[in-house]
Coordinates of C-alpha atoms in Angstrom, one line a residue:
P1053 CA -7.6 13.5 -14.2
S1054 CA -8.9 10.9 -16.7
R1055 CA -5.4 9.2 -16.8
G1056 CA -3.1 9.2 -13.9
L1057 CA -2.9 9.8 -10.1
G1058 CA -5.5 11.6 -8.3
D1059 CA -4.2 14.3 -6.0
V1060 CA -3.4 13.7 -2.5
Y1061 CA -6.7 14.2 -0.6
K1062 CA -6.3 15.0 3.0
R1063 CA -9.1 14.9 5.6
Q1064 CA -9.0 14.3 9.4
K1065 CA -5.2 13.1 9.6
V1066 CA -5.8 10.5 6.8
A1067 CA -4.5 11.2 3.2
T1068 CA -5.8 9.2 0.2
L1069 CA -3.8 8.7 -3.0
V1070 CA -6.1 7.6 -5.8
L1071 CA -5.0 5.5 -8.9
D1072 CA -7.0 7.2 -11.4
D1073 CA -7.8 5.6 -14.6
P1074 CA -10.9 3.6 -14.3
T1075 CA -11.5 3.0 -18.1
R1076 CA -8.2 0.7 -17.9
R1077 CA -9.1 -0.5 -14.6
N1078 CA -6.6 1.9 -13.0
A1079 CA -3.7 0.2 -14.8
M1080 CA -0.1 2.0 -14.2
G1081 CA 1.5 3.7 -16.9
R1082 CA 5.1 4.6 -16.3
A1083 CA 4.3 8.3 -15.9
M1084 CA 2.0 7.4 -13.0
Y1085 CA 4.7 5.2 -11.2
A1086 CA 6.7 8.3 -11.4
M1087 CA 4.3 10.7 -9.7
I1088 CA 4.1 8.3 -6.9
P1089 CA 7.5 9.6 -5.0
D1090 CA 6.4 13.2 -4.9
L1091 CA 2.9 12.7 -3.8
V1092 CA 4.4 10.6 -1.0
A1093 CA 6.8 13.5 -0.3
E1094 CA 3.9 15.8 0.0
V1095 CA 2.3 13.4 2.7
D1096 CA 5.6 13.3 4.7
G1097 CA 5.8 17.0 4.5
S1098 CA 2.3 17.5 6.1
P1099 CA 2.8 16.8 10.1
D1100 CA -0.9 16.7 10.5
I1101 CA -1.3 13.5 8.5
R1102 CA -1.3 10.2 10.3
V1103 CA -2.2 7.7 7.6
L1104 CA -2.1 7.2 3.7
V1105 CA -4.7 5.2 2.1
L1106 CA -4.0 3.7 -1.3
R1107 CA -7.0 3.2 -3.6
G1108 CA -8.4 2.5 -7.1
E1109 CA -10.8 5.0 -8.7
G1110 CA -14.1 3.3 -9.3
R1111 CA -15.6 0.2 -8.2
D1112 CA -14.2 -2.3 -10.8
A1113 CA -10.5 -2.3 -9.8
F1114 CA -7.7 -1.4 -7.4
C1115 CA -5.2 -1.7 -10.0
A1116 CA -5.0 -3.9 -13.2
G1117 CA -1.4 -3.8 -13.1
S1118 CA 1.2 -2.4 -15.2
D1119 CA -0.1 -0.7 -18.6
I1120 CA 0.6 -3.5 -21.1
S1121 CA 0.3 -1.0 -24.1
E1122 CA 3.6 0.4 -22.9
F1123 CA 5.7 -2.8 -22.9
Q1124 CA 6.6 -2.6 -26.6
D1125 CA 8.4 0.6 -26.0
H1126 CA 9.5 0.5 -22.2
R1127 CA 10.0 -3.4 -21.4
L1128 CA 11.7 -4.9 -24.3
G1129 CA 15.2 -5.6 -24.0
D1130 CA 17.6 -3.4 -21.8
A1131 CA 14.7 -0.7 -21.8
H1132 CA 13.0 -2.6 -19.1
L1133 CA 16.0 -1.4 -16.7
G1134 CA 14.8 2.2 -16.7
Y1135 CA 11.0 1.0 -16.3
E1136 CA 11.9 -0.9 -13.3
K1137 CA 13.7 1.8 -11.7
V1138 CA 10.5 4.1 -11.9
E1139 CA 8.5 1.2 -10.6
H1140 CA 10.9 0.6 -7.6
R1141 CA 11.0 4.3 -6.9
A1142 CA 7.4 4.3 -6.4
T1143 CA 7.0 1.3 -4.2
D1144 CA 10.1 1.9 -2.3
A1145 CA 8.4 5.8 -1.7
L1146 CA 5.3 4.0 -0.4
A1147 CA 7.0 1.6 1.8
A1148 CA 9.4 4.4 3.4
C1149 CA 6.5 6.8 3.8
R1150 CA 6.5 8.6 7.2
V1151 CA 2.8 7.1 8.1
P1152 CA 1.5 3.9 7.7
V1153 CA 0.1 2.9 4.5
V1154 CA -3.2 1.3 4.0
A1155 CA -4.2 -0.4 0.8
C1156 CA -8.1 -0.2 0.1
I1157 CA -8.5 -3.1 -2.4
R1158 CA -12.0 -3.5 -4.5
G1159 CA -12.1 -5.6 -7.6
S1160 CA -8.8 -6.5 -9.7
C1161 CA -5.6 -6.4 -8.0
M1162 CA -3.1 -7.8 -10.6
G1163 CA 0.5 -7.9 -11.2
G1164 CA 1.9 -4.3 -10.4
G1165 CA -1.2 -3.7 -8.4
V1166 CA -0.1 -6.6 -6.2
G1167 CA 3.3 -5.0 -6.2
L1168 CA 1.7 -1.4 -4.8
A1169 CA -0.4 -3.2 -2.3
L1170 CA 2.5 -5.2 -1.0
A1171 CA 4.3 -2.1 -0.3
A1172 CA 1.4 -1.0 2.0
D1173 CA 1.6 -1.7 5.6
L1174 CA -2.1 -2.8 5.9
R1175 CA -4.2 -4.2 3.4
Y1176 CA -8.1 -4.5 3.3
A1177 CA -9.9 -6.0 0.6
A1178 CA -13.7 -6.0 -0.4
D1179 CA -15.3 -9.5 -1.0
D1180 CA -15.2 -9.0 -4.6
A1181 CA -11.6 -8.5 -4.8
L1182 CA -9.4 -10.7 -7.3
F1183 CA -5.9 -11.2 -7.0
S1184 CA -3.2 -12.5 -9.5
V1185 CA 0.8 -12.3 -9.9
P1186 CA 0.6 -13.1 -13.8
P1187 CA 4.1 -12.6 -15.2
G1188 CA 4.3 -16.0 -16.5
R1189 CA 1.3 -15.2 -18.8
L1190 CA 3.1 -12.5 -20.3
G1191 CA 6.7 -13.4 -20.5
I1192 CA 8.1 -10.6 -18.1
G1193 CA 10.2 -11.3 -15.4
Y1194 CA 8.6 -10.3 -12.2
S1195 CA 10.9 -7.5 -10.3
L1196 CA 13.1 -9.0 -7.4
N1197 CA 12.0 -6.1 -5.1
A1198 CA 8.3 -7.2 -5.7
V1199 CA 9.3 -10.8 -5.3
E1200 CA 11.0 -10.1 -2.0
R1201 CA 8.1 -8.4 -0.9
L1202 CA 5.6 -11.0 -2.0
I1203 CA 7.9 -13.7 0.1
A1204 CA 8.1 -11.4 3.2
V1205 CA 4.2 -11.2 3.1
V1206 CA 3.0 -14.5 2.4
G1207 CA 6.0 -16.9 2.8
R1208 CA 7.9 -18.8 0.2
S1209 CA 5.5 -21.6 -0.3
S1210 CA 2.5 -19.5 -1.3
A1211 CA 4.8 -16.9 -3.1
V1212 CA 6.1 -20.0 -5.4
E1213 CA 2.8 -21.3 -6.3
L1214 CA 1.3 -17.5 -7.1
L1215 CA 4.5 -17.2 -9.6
L1216 CA 4.7 -20.7 -11.1
T1217 CA 0.8 -20.7 -11.8
A1218 CA -0.3 -17.2 -12.3
R1219 CA -3.6 -18.3 -11.3
H1220 CA -6.3 -16.0 -9.7
L1221 CA -7.2 -15.9 -6.1
D1222 CA -10.4 -14.7 -4.6
A1223 CA -10.5 -12.5 -1.6
D1224 CA -11.2 -15.4 0.8
E1225 CA -7.9 -17.1 -0.4
A1226 CA -6.0 -14.2 -0.3
R1227 CA -6.8 -13.6 3.3
R1228 CA -6.0 -17.4 4.0
I1229 CA -2.3 -16.7 2.8
N1230 CA -2.0 -13.4 4.6
L1231 CA -1.9 -11.5 1.5
V1232 CA -4.9 -9.3 2.7
H1233 CA -5.4 -8.6 6.7
E1234 CA -9.2 -8.5 6.5
V1235 CA -12.2 -9.2 3.8
V1236 CA -15.3 -7.2 4.2
A1237 CA -18.4 -7.0 2.4
T1238 CA -17.8 -4.5 -0.8
D1239 CA -20.8 -2.0 0.7
R1240 CA -18.8 -1.7 3.9
L1241 CA -15.2 -1.2 2.7
D1242 CA -14.9 2.4 3.0
E1243 CA -16.6 2.2 6.3
V1244 CA -14.2 -0.2 7.8
V1245 CA -11.1 1.2 6.2
A1246 CA -12.1 4.8 7.7
E1247 CA -12.6 2.9 11.2
R1248 CA -8.9 1.3 10.8
C1249 CA -7.6 4.4 9.8
A1250 CA -9.2 6.6 12.8
T1251 CA -7.6 3.8 15.1
I1252 CA -4.1 4.3 13.7
A1253 CA -4.4 8.0 13.7
S1254 CA -5.2 8.2 17.4
L1255 CA -2.0 6.3 18.2
A1256 CA 1.2 7.6 19.2
P1257 CA 3.0 8.6 15.8
M1258 CA 6.6 8.2 17.2
T1259 CA 5.6 4.7 18.4
L1260 CA 4.4 3.7 15.1
R1261 CA 7.0 5.0 13.0
A1262 CA 9.5 3.4 15.2
A1263 CA 7.6 0.0 15.0
R1264 CA 7.5 0.1 11.4
A1265 CA 11.2 0.7 10.9
A1266 CA 11.7 -2.3 13.3
L1267 CA 9.4 -4.4 11.4
A1268 CA 11.4 -3.5 8.0
G1269 CA 14.6 -3.9 9.7
R1270 CA 15.7 -0.3 9.0
P1271 CA 18.9 0.8 10.3
D1272 CA 17.2 3.8 12.1
A1273 CA 15.0 1.7 14.0
A1274 CA 16.9 1.9 17.3
A1275 CA 17.3 5.5 17.4
L1276 CA 13.5 6.0 16.5
T1277 CA 12.8 3.6 19.2
A1278 CA 15.0 5.4 21.7
A1279 CA 13.8 8.8 20.6
C1280 CA 10.1 7.6 22.0
F1281 CA 11.4 7.7 25.5
H1282 CA 12.3 11.5 25.1
S1283 CA 9.0 12.4 23.6
A1284 CA 5.9 14.2 24.3
D1285 CA 3.9 11.3 23.1
L1286 CA 5.2 9.4 26.1
V1287 CA 4.7 12.1 28.7
E1288 CA 1.1 12.4 27.2
G1289 CA 0.6 8.7 27.0
I1290 CA 1.6 8.2 30.9
L1291 CA -0.5 11.3 31.9
A1292 CA -3.7 9.7 30.2
F1293 CA -3.4 6.6 31.6
E1294 CA -3.1 8.2 35.2
Q1295 CA -6.0 10.3 34.6
S1296 CA -8.0 7.5 32.9
R1297 CA -8.8 9.5 29.9
P1298 CA -7.8 8.7 26.0
P1299 CA -4.3 10.3 25.2
Q1300 CA -4.3 13.0 22.6
F1301 CA -1.4 12.4 20.3

């Protein structure tokens, strides 16, 4: 589609969700946010999928943020409450996805784009990536949901500086404050992300699910951790170790 989200593309245990509006640098409209929970549910319902990659279409942007052309109708006054509910459902769906979520970031990653990236477990950036949290330039209130995730990822000090200055960060500075996990040459980003996803896909899915629940402080973390000890994954892991071969989960 020329505007919206691409389908969830599935290949070798990895699903890819594409933010697809390159003419507007993949800015997120309300309808685009609304599509994300259903697409994540499709991944959750596919037992063969082990990783979800979130990326922007084209080479210029991961996501330029929320579509400002909609603000007049959807973010003035109390209208913002409905808009934020839709946006929160999108980021919460990504954060609660059954499998690890990897953000593949090339070019601009601004505002709402940062919010989407923060909902991922891992963030890999090209060396041309540029980040900003710019609500101060627009006069909007950055959602509490996004602020909490920002603090959890970069710490309060860096979050304060990003929110109160609205300045741009290049990829290396984003790595320094832990906004991204790794920075690679632009022409190697797809290769590196594919390698990282292959590693994740080779690991025990129940263990990863339990670890993500524990890291997020979710109430089901204890039950998911206990379930690992009753799983075929653990049986296979022990057998593979004893036979000196890679496990097949």
